[in-house]
Short mmCIF file of C-alpha atoms in Angstrom, two decimals:
data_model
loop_
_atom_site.label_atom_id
_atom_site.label_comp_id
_atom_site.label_asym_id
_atom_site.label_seq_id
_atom_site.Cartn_x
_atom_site.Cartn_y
_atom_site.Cartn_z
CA UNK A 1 -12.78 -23.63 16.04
CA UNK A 2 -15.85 -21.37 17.06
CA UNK A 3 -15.31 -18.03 18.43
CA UNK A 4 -18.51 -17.55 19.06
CA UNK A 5 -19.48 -13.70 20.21
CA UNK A 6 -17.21 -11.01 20.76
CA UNK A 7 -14.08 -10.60 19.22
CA UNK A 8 -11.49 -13.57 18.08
CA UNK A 9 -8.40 -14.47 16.95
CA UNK A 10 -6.52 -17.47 15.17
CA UNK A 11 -2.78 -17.10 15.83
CA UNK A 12 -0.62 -19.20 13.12
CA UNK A 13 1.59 -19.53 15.71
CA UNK A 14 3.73 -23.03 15.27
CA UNK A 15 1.84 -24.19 12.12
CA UNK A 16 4.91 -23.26 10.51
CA UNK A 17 7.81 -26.07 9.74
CA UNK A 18 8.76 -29.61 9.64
CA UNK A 19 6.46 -32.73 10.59
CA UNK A 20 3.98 -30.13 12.57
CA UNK A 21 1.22 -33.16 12.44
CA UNK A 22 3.62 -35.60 13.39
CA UNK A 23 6.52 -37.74 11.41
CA UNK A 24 6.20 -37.63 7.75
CA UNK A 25 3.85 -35.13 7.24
CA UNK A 26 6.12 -32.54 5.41
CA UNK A 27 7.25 -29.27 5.74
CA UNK A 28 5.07 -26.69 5.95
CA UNK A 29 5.78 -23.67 4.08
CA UNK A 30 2.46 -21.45 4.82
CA UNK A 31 -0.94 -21.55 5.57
CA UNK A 32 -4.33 -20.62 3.67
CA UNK A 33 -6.85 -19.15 5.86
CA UNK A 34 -10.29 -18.77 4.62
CA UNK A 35 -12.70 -17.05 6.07
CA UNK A 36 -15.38 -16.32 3.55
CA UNK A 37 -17.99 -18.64 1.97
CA UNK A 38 -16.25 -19.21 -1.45
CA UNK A 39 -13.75 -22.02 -1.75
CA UNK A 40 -9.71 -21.32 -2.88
CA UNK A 41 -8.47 -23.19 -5.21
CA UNK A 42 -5.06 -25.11 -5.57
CA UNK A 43 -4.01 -23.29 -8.62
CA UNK A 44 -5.42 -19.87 -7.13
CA UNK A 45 -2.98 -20.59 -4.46
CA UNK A 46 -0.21 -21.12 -6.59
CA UNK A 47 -0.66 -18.59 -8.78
CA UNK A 48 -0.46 -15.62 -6.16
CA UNK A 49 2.38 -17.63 -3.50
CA UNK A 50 4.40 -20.30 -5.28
CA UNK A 51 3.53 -22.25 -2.66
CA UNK A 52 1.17 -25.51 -2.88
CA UNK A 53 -2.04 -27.28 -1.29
CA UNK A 54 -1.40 -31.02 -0.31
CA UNK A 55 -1.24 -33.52 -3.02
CA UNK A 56 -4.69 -34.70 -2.07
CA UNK A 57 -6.44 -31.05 -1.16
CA UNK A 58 -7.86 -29.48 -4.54
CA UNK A 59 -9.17 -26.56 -2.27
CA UNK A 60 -9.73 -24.88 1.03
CA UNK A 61 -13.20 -24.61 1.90
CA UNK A 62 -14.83 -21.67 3.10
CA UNK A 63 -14.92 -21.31 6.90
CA UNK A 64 -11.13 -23.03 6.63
CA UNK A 65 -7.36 -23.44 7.05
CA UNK A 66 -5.17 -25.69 5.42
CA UNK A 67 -0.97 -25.71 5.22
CA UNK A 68 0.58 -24.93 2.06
CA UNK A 69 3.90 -26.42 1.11
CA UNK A 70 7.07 -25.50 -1.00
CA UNK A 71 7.30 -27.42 -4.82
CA UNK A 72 8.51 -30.22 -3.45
CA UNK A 73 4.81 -31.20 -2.87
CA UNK A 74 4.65 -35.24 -1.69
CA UNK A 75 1.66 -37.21 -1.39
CA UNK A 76 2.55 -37.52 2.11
CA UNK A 77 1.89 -33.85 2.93
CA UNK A 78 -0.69 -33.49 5.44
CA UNK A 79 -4.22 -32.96 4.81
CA UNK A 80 -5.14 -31.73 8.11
CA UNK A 81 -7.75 -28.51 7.54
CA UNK A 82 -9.75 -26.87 10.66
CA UNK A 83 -12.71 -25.60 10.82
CA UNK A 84 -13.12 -21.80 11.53
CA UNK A 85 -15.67 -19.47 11.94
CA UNK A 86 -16.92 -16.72 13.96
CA UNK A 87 -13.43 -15.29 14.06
CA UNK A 88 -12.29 -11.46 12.92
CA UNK A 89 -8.28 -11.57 13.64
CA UNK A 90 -6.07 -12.98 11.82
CA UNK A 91 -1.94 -13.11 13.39
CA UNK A 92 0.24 -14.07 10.75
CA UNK A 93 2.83 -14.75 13.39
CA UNK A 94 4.86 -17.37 11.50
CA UNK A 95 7.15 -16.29 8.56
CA UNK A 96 6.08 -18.31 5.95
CA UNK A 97 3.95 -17.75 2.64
CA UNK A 98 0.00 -17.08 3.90
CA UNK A 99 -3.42 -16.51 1.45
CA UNK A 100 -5.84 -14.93 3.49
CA UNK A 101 -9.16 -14.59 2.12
CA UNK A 102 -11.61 -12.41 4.84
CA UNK A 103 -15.22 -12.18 5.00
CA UNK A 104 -17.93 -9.72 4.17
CA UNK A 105 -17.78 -8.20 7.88
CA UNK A 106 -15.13 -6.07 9.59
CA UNK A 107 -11.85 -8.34 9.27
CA UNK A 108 -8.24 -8.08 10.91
CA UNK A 109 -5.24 -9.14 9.51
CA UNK A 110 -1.59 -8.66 11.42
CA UNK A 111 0.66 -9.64 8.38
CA UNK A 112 4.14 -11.81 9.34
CA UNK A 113 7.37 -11.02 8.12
CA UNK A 114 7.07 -13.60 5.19
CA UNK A 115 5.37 -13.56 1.60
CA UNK A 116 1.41 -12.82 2.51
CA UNK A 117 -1.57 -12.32 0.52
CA UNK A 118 -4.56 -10.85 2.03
CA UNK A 119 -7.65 -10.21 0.26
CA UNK A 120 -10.96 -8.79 2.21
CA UNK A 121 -14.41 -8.79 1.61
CA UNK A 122 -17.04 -5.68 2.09
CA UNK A 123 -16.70 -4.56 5.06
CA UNK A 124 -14.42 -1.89 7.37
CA UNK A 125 -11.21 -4.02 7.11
CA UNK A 126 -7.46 -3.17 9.19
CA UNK A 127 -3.90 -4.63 8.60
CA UNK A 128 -1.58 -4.08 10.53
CA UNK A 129 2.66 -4.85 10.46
CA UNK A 130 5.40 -4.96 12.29
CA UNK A 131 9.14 -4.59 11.73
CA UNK A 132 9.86 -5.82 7.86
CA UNK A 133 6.74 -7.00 7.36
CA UNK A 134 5.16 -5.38 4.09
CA UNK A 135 7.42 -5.86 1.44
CA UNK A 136 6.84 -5.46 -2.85
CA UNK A 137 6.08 -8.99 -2.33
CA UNK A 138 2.89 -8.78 -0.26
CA UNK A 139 -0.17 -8.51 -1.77
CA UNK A 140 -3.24 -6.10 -0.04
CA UNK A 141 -7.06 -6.41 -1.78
CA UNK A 142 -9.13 -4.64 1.05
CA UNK A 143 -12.39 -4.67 -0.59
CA UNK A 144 -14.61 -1.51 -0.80
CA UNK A 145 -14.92 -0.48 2.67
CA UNK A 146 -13.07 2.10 4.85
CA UNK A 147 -9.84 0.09 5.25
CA UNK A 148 -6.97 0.83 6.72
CA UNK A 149 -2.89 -0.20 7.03
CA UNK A 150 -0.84 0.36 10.57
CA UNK A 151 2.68 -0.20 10.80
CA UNK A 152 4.30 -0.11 14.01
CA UNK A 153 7.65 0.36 15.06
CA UNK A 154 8.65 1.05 11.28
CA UNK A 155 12.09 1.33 11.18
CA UNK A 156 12.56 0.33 7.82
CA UNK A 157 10.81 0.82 4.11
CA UNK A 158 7.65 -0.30 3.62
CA UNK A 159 5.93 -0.52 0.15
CA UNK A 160 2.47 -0.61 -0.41
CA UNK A 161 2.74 -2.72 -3.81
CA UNK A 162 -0.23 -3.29 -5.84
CA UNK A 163 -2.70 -2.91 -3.62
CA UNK A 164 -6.59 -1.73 -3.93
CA UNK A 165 -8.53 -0.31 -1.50
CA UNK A 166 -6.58 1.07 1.29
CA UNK A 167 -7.97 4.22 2.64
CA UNK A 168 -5.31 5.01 5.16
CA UNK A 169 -2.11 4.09 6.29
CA UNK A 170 -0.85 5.31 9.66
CA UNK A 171 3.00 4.49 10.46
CA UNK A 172 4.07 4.57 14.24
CA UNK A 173 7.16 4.26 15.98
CA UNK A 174 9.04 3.83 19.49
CA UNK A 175 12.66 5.13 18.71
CA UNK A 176 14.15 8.88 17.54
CA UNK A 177 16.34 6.59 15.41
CA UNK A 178 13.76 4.15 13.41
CA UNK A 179 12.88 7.19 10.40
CA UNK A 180 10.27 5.65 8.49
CA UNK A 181 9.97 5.32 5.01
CA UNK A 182 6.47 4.79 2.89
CA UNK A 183 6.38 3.67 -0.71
CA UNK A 184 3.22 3.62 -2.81
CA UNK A 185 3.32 1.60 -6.29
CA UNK A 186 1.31 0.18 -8.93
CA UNK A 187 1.96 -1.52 -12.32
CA UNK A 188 -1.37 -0.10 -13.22
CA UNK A 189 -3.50 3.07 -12.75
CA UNK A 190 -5.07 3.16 -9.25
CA UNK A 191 -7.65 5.97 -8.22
CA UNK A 192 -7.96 4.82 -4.22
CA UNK A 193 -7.61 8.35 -1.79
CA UNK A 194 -5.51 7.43 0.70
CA UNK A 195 -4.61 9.37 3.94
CA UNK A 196 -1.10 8.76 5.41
CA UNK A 197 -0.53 9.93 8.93
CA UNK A 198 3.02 9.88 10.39
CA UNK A 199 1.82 12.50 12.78
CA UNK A 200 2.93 10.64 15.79
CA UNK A 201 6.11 9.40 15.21
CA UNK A 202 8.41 9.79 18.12
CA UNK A 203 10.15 13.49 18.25
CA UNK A 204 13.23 14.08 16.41
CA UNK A 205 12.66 10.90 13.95
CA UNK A 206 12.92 11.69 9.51
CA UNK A 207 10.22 10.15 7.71
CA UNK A 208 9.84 9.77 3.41
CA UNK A 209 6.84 9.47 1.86
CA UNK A 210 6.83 8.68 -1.81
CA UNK A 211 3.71 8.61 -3.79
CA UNK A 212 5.15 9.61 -6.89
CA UNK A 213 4.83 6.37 -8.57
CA UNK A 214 2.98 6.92 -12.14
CA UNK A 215 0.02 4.79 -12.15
CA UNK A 216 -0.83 6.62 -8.44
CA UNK A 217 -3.65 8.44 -9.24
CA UNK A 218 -5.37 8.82 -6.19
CA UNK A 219 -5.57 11.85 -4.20
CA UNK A 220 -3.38 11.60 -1.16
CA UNK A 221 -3.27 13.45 1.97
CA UNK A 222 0.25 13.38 4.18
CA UNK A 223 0.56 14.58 7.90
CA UNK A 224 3.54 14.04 9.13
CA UNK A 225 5.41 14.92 12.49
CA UNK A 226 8.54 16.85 13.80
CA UNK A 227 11.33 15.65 11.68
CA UNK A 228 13.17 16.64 8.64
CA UNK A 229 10.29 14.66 6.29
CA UNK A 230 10.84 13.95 2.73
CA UNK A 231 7.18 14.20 0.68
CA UNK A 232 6.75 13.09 -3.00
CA UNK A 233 3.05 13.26 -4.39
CA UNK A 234 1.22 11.31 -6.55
CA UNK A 235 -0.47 12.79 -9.89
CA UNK A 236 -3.86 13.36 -8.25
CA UNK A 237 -4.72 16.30 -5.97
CA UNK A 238 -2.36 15.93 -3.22
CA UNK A 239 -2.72 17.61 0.41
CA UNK A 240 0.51 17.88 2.33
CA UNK A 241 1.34 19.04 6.07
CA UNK A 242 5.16 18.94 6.84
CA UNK A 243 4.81 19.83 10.44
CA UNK A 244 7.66 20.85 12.38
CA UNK A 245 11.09 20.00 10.93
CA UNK A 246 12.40 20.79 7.52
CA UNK A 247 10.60 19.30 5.21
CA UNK A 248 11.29 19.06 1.41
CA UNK A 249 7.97 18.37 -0.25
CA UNK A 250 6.23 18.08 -3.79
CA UNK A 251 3.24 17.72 -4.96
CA UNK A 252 2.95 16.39 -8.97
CA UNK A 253 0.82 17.44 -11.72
CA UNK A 254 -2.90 18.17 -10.58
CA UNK A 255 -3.91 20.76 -7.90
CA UNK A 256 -1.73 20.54 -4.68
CA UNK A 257 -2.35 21.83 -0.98
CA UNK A 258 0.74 22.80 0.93
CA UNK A 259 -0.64 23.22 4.89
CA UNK A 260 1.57 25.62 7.61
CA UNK A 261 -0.24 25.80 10.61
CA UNK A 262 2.26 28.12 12.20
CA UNK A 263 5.70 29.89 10.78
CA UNK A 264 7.02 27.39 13.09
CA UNK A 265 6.51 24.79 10.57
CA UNK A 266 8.15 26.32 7.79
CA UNK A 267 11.58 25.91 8.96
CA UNK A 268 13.86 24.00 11.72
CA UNK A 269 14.86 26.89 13.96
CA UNK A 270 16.48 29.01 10.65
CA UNK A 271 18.62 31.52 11.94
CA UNK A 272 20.67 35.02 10.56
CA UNK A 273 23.97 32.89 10.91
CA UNK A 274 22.41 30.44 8.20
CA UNK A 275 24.66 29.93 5.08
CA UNK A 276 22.21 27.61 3.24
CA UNK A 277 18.64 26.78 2.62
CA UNK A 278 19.01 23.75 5.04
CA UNK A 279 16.37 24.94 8.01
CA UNK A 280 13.64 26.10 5.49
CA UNK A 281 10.57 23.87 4.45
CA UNK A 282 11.03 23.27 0.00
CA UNK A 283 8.22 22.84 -2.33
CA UNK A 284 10.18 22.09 -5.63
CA UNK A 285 7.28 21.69 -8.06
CA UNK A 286 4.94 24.70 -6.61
CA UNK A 287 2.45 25.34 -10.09
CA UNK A 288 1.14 29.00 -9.96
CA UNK A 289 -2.13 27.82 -11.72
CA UNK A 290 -2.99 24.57 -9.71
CA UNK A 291 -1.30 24.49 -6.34
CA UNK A 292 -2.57 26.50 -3.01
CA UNK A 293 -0.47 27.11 0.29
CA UNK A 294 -2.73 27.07 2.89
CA UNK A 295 -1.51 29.08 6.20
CA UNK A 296 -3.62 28.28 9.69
CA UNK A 297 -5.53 30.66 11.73
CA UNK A 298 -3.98 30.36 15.16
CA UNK A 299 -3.45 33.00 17.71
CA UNK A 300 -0.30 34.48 17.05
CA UNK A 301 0.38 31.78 14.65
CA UNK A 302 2.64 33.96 12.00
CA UNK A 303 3.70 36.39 14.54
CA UNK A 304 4.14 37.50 18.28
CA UNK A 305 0.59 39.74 17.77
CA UNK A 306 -0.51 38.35 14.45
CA UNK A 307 -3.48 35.71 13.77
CA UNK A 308 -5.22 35.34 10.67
CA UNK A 309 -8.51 34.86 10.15
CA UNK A 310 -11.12 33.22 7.26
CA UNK A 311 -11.05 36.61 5.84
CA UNK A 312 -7.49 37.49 5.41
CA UNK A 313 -6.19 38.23 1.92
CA UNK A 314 -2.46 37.94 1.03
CA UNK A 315 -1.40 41.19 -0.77
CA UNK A 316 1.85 40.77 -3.06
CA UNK A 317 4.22 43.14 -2.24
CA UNK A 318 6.52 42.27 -5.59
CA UNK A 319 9.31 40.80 -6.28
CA UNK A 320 13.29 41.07 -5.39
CA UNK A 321 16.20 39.97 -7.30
CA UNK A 322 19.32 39.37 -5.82
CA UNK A 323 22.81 38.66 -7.68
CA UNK A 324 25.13 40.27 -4.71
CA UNK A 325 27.54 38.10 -2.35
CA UNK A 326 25.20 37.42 0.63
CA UNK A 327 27.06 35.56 3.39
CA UNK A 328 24.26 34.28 4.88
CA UNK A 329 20.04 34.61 5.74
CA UNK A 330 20.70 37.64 7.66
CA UNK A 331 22.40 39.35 4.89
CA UNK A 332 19.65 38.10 2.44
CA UNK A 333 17.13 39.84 4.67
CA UNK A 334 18.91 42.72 4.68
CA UNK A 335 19.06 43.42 1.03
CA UNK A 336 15.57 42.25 0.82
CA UNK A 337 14.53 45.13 2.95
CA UNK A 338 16.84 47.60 1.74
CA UNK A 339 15.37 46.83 -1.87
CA UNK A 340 12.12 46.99 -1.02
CA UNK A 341 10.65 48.11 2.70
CA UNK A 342 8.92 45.19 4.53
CA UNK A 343 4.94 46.18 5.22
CA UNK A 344 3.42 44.73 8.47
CA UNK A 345 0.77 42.21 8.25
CA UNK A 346 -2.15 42.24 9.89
CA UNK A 347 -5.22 40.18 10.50
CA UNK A 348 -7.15 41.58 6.91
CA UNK A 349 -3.60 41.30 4.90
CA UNK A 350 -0.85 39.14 4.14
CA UNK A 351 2.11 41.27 2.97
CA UNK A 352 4.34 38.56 0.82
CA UNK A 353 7.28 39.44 -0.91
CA UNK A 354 8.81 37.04 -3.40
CA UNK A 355 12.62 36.86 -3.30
CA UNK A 356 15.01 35.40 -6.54
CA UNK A 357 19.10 34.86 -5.94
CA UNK A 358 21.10 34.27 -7.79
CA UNK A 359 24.68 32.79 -7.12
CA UNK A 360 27.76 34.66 -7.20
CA UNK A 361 31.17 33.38 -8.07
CA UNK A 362 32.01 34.12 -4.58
CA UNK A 363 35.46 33.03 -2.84
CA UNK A 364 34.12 30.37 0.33
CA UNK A 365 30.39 29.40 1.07
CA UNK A 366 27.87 31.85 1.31
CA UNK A 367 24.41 31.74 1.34
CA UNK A 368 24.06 32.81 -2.35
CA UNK A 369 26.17 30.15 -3.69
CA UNK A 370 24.72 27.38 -1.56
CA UNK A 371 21.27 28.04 -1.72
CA UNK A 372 20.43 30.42 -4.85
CA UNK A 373 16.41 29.81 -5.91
CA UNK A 374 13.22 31.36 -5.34
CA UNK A 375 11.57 32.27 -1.85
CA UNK A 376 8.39 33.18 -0.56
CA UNK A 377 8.61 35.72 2.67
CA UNK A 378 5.70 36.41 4.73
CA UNK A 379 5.92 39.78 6.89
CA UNK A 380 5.29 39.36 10.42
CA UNK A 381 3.84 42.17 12.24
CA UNK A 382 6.46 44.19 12.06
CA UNK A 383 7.09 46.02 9.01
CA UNK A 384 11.07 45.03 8.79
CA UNK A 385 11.79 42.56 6.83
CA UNK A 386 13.85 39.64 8.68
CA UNK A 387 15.08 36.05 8.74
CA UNK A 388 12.30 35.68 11.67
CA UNK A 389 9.66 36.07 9.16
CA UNK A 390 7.97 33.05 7.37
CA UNK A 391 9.85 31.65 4.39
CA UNK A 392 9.53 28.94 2.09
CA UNK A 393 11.78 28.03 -0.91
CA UNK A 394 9.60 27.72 -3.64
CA UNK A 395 12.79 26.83 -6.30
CA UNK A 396 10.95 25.53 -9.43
CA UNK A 397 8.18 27.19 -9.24
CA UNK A 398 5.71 27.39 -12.18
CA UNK A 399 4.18 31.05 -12.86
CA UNK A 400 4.34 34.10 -11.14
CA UNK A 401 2.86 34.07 -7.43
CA UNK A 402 -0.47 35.39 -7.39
CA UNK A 403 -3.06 36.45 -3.99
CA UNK A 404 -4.79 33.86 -4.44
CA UNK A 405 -1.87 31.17 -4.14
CA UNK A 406 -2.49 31.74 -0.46
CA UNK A 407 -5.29 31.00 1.15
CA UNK A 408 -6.82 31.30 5.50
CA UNK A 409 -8.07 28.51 6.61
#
């Protein structure tokens, strides 16, 4: 097969199952698609699949694909290879147990729902999934390019196991109901920056992204979208954007970057009614002398007649303890202010006031007993404090909040 110019595709479409080159020529379990210049082994095979070349096939060529079959191997297991070159996409449509090996160009490789191993050469290489199909069992080696993973219509965990060299994964859905989960993991330290963007996940849809294996070193940056998004860093320098929703995030031990674009994104429509934390955004490991929380500069982002600019410092106002029975965020608000008198913000300053409560042993469920912790408030323009004001729980924080934990950009 010759694909000649433009782009190609081999499809593994029916090359998966019983007699598929006629009677007595076994049951094929996989396929081994080569597309590089070096030849595969038999035991290189087995040694990443389980799965086996034909009795009488020692290797697969480069430029070709042979079957694989279970351990059952008979010498009457077909031989059958073909030839391939000139291609660049690779469908995994079958379910069964596939080595891909890609080239040093621009390769791409729609993994199946089965067992798959796909290593890639040089170049700028993609994989993409479907529904269930990247699993701790697949394997990704994406070579030293600008590589990236797509899942589509991810309505189920998918966990990026071992793998080296991916510098993005982007997750994409089609239903409110599919919420997402990503899982990075790695039996040994791995340094690769990876981007994740969940940024266009259909409205209304939860998402968890969980890079807080030990060996992930990298330094990750998370977007997601609109939902009520669980974020767990890795122990590099993490950047994380909640978006809209409530979001609980955390970053890990080196220097984090919480991103708010607008109040907006701080909460999921909080209101003075509230009786718990359960509408406001959560950093739960925010480290006074690594971490930054970055707010955005857009008109009237942080208030009806308030936009920051470049230049804008944060001033902090001090502190506020709380021990009373508050019944809920209105009534926290309201002893904030009477304890200390909001000051406007304006475009030069960022009034912040840091808020501590502490639960009561109160009779029912109030907002002090359900959500005691830490909170950051950032005035509006008007002076009053409120529960319309920017908040973010900032329970298990390390240090004491500092101007320059905020910074305008």
């Amino acid at each position: 097969m010759d694909g000649g110019t433009g782009l190609d595709t081999f499809n593994t479409t029916g090359m998966i199952g019983a007699n598929i080159e006629g009677t007595g020529t076994g049951t094929v379990t996989g396929t081994v698609i080569n597309l590089g210049t070096t030849a595969i082994s038999n035991i290189a095979v087995d040694n990443v699949s389980a799965e086996f070349l034909p009795a009488g096939l020692t290797s697969v060529p480069g430029g070709t694909v042979a079957y694989q079959f279970g351990s059952g191997t008979l010498n009457t297991d077909s031989t059958v290879t073909t030839t391939i070159t000139n291609v660049e996409n690779i469908v995994l449509a079958a379910n069964g147990a596939n080595y891909v090996a890609g080239s040093t160009g621009a390769d791409s490789v729609q993994i199946g729902t089965g067992v798959d191993y796909v290593t890639l050469g040089k170049g700028n290489d993609a994989v993409t999934g479907v529904v269930g199909s990247l699993t701790t069992a697949d394997f990704l080696l994406l070579g030293t390019g600008t590589n990236t993973v797509t899942f589509t219509n991810a309505a189920f965990t998918s966990t990026i196991d071992d793998s080296v060299g991916v510098s993005s994964v982007t997750v994409t859905t089609t239903a409110s109901t599919d919420n997402p989960t990503v899982v990075l993991s790695f039996t040994a330290t791995n340094t690769t920056d990876t981007s994740f963007d969940l940024s266009t996940l259909v409205a209304g849809e939860d998402s968890t992204v969980t890079l807080s294996d030990a060996q992930a070193a990298g330094d990750y940056t998370v977007v997601t979208c609109a939902g009520a998004d669980t974020i767990a860093g890795g122990v590099g320098a993490n950047t994380i954007t909640g978006g809209l929703g409530r979001d609980l995030m955390s970053g890990n031990t080196a220097a984090d970057t919480y991103i708010f674009a607008t109040r907006v994104e701080t909460s999921n429509s909080k209101a003075a009614g509230d009786i718990n934390a359960n509408k406001i955004d959560s950093i739960t490991n925010y480290s006074i002398a690594l971490d930054t929380i970055q707010l955005g500069l857009g008109t009237n982002a942080f208030g009806a007649a308030l936009t920051f600019t470049g230049a804008t410092t944060a001033v902090i106002a001090g502190t506020v303890a709380l021990s009373a029975n508050l019944a809920n965020l209105g009534a926290v608000m309201t002893a904030v202010e009477a304890a200390q008198a909001g000051i406007a913000s304006t475009p030069a300053n960022a009034h912040v006031t840091i808020v501590t409560i502490a639960a009561t042993a109160s009779i029912g469920s109030d907002f002090d007993t359900n959500s005691a912790g830490t909170y950051m408030v950032i005035n509006d323009n008007i002076a009053a404090l409120a529960e319309t004001d920017t908040i973010i729980n900032i329970t298990g924080l390390t240090g004491t909040i500092v101007a320059a934990d905020l910074t305008f950009v």
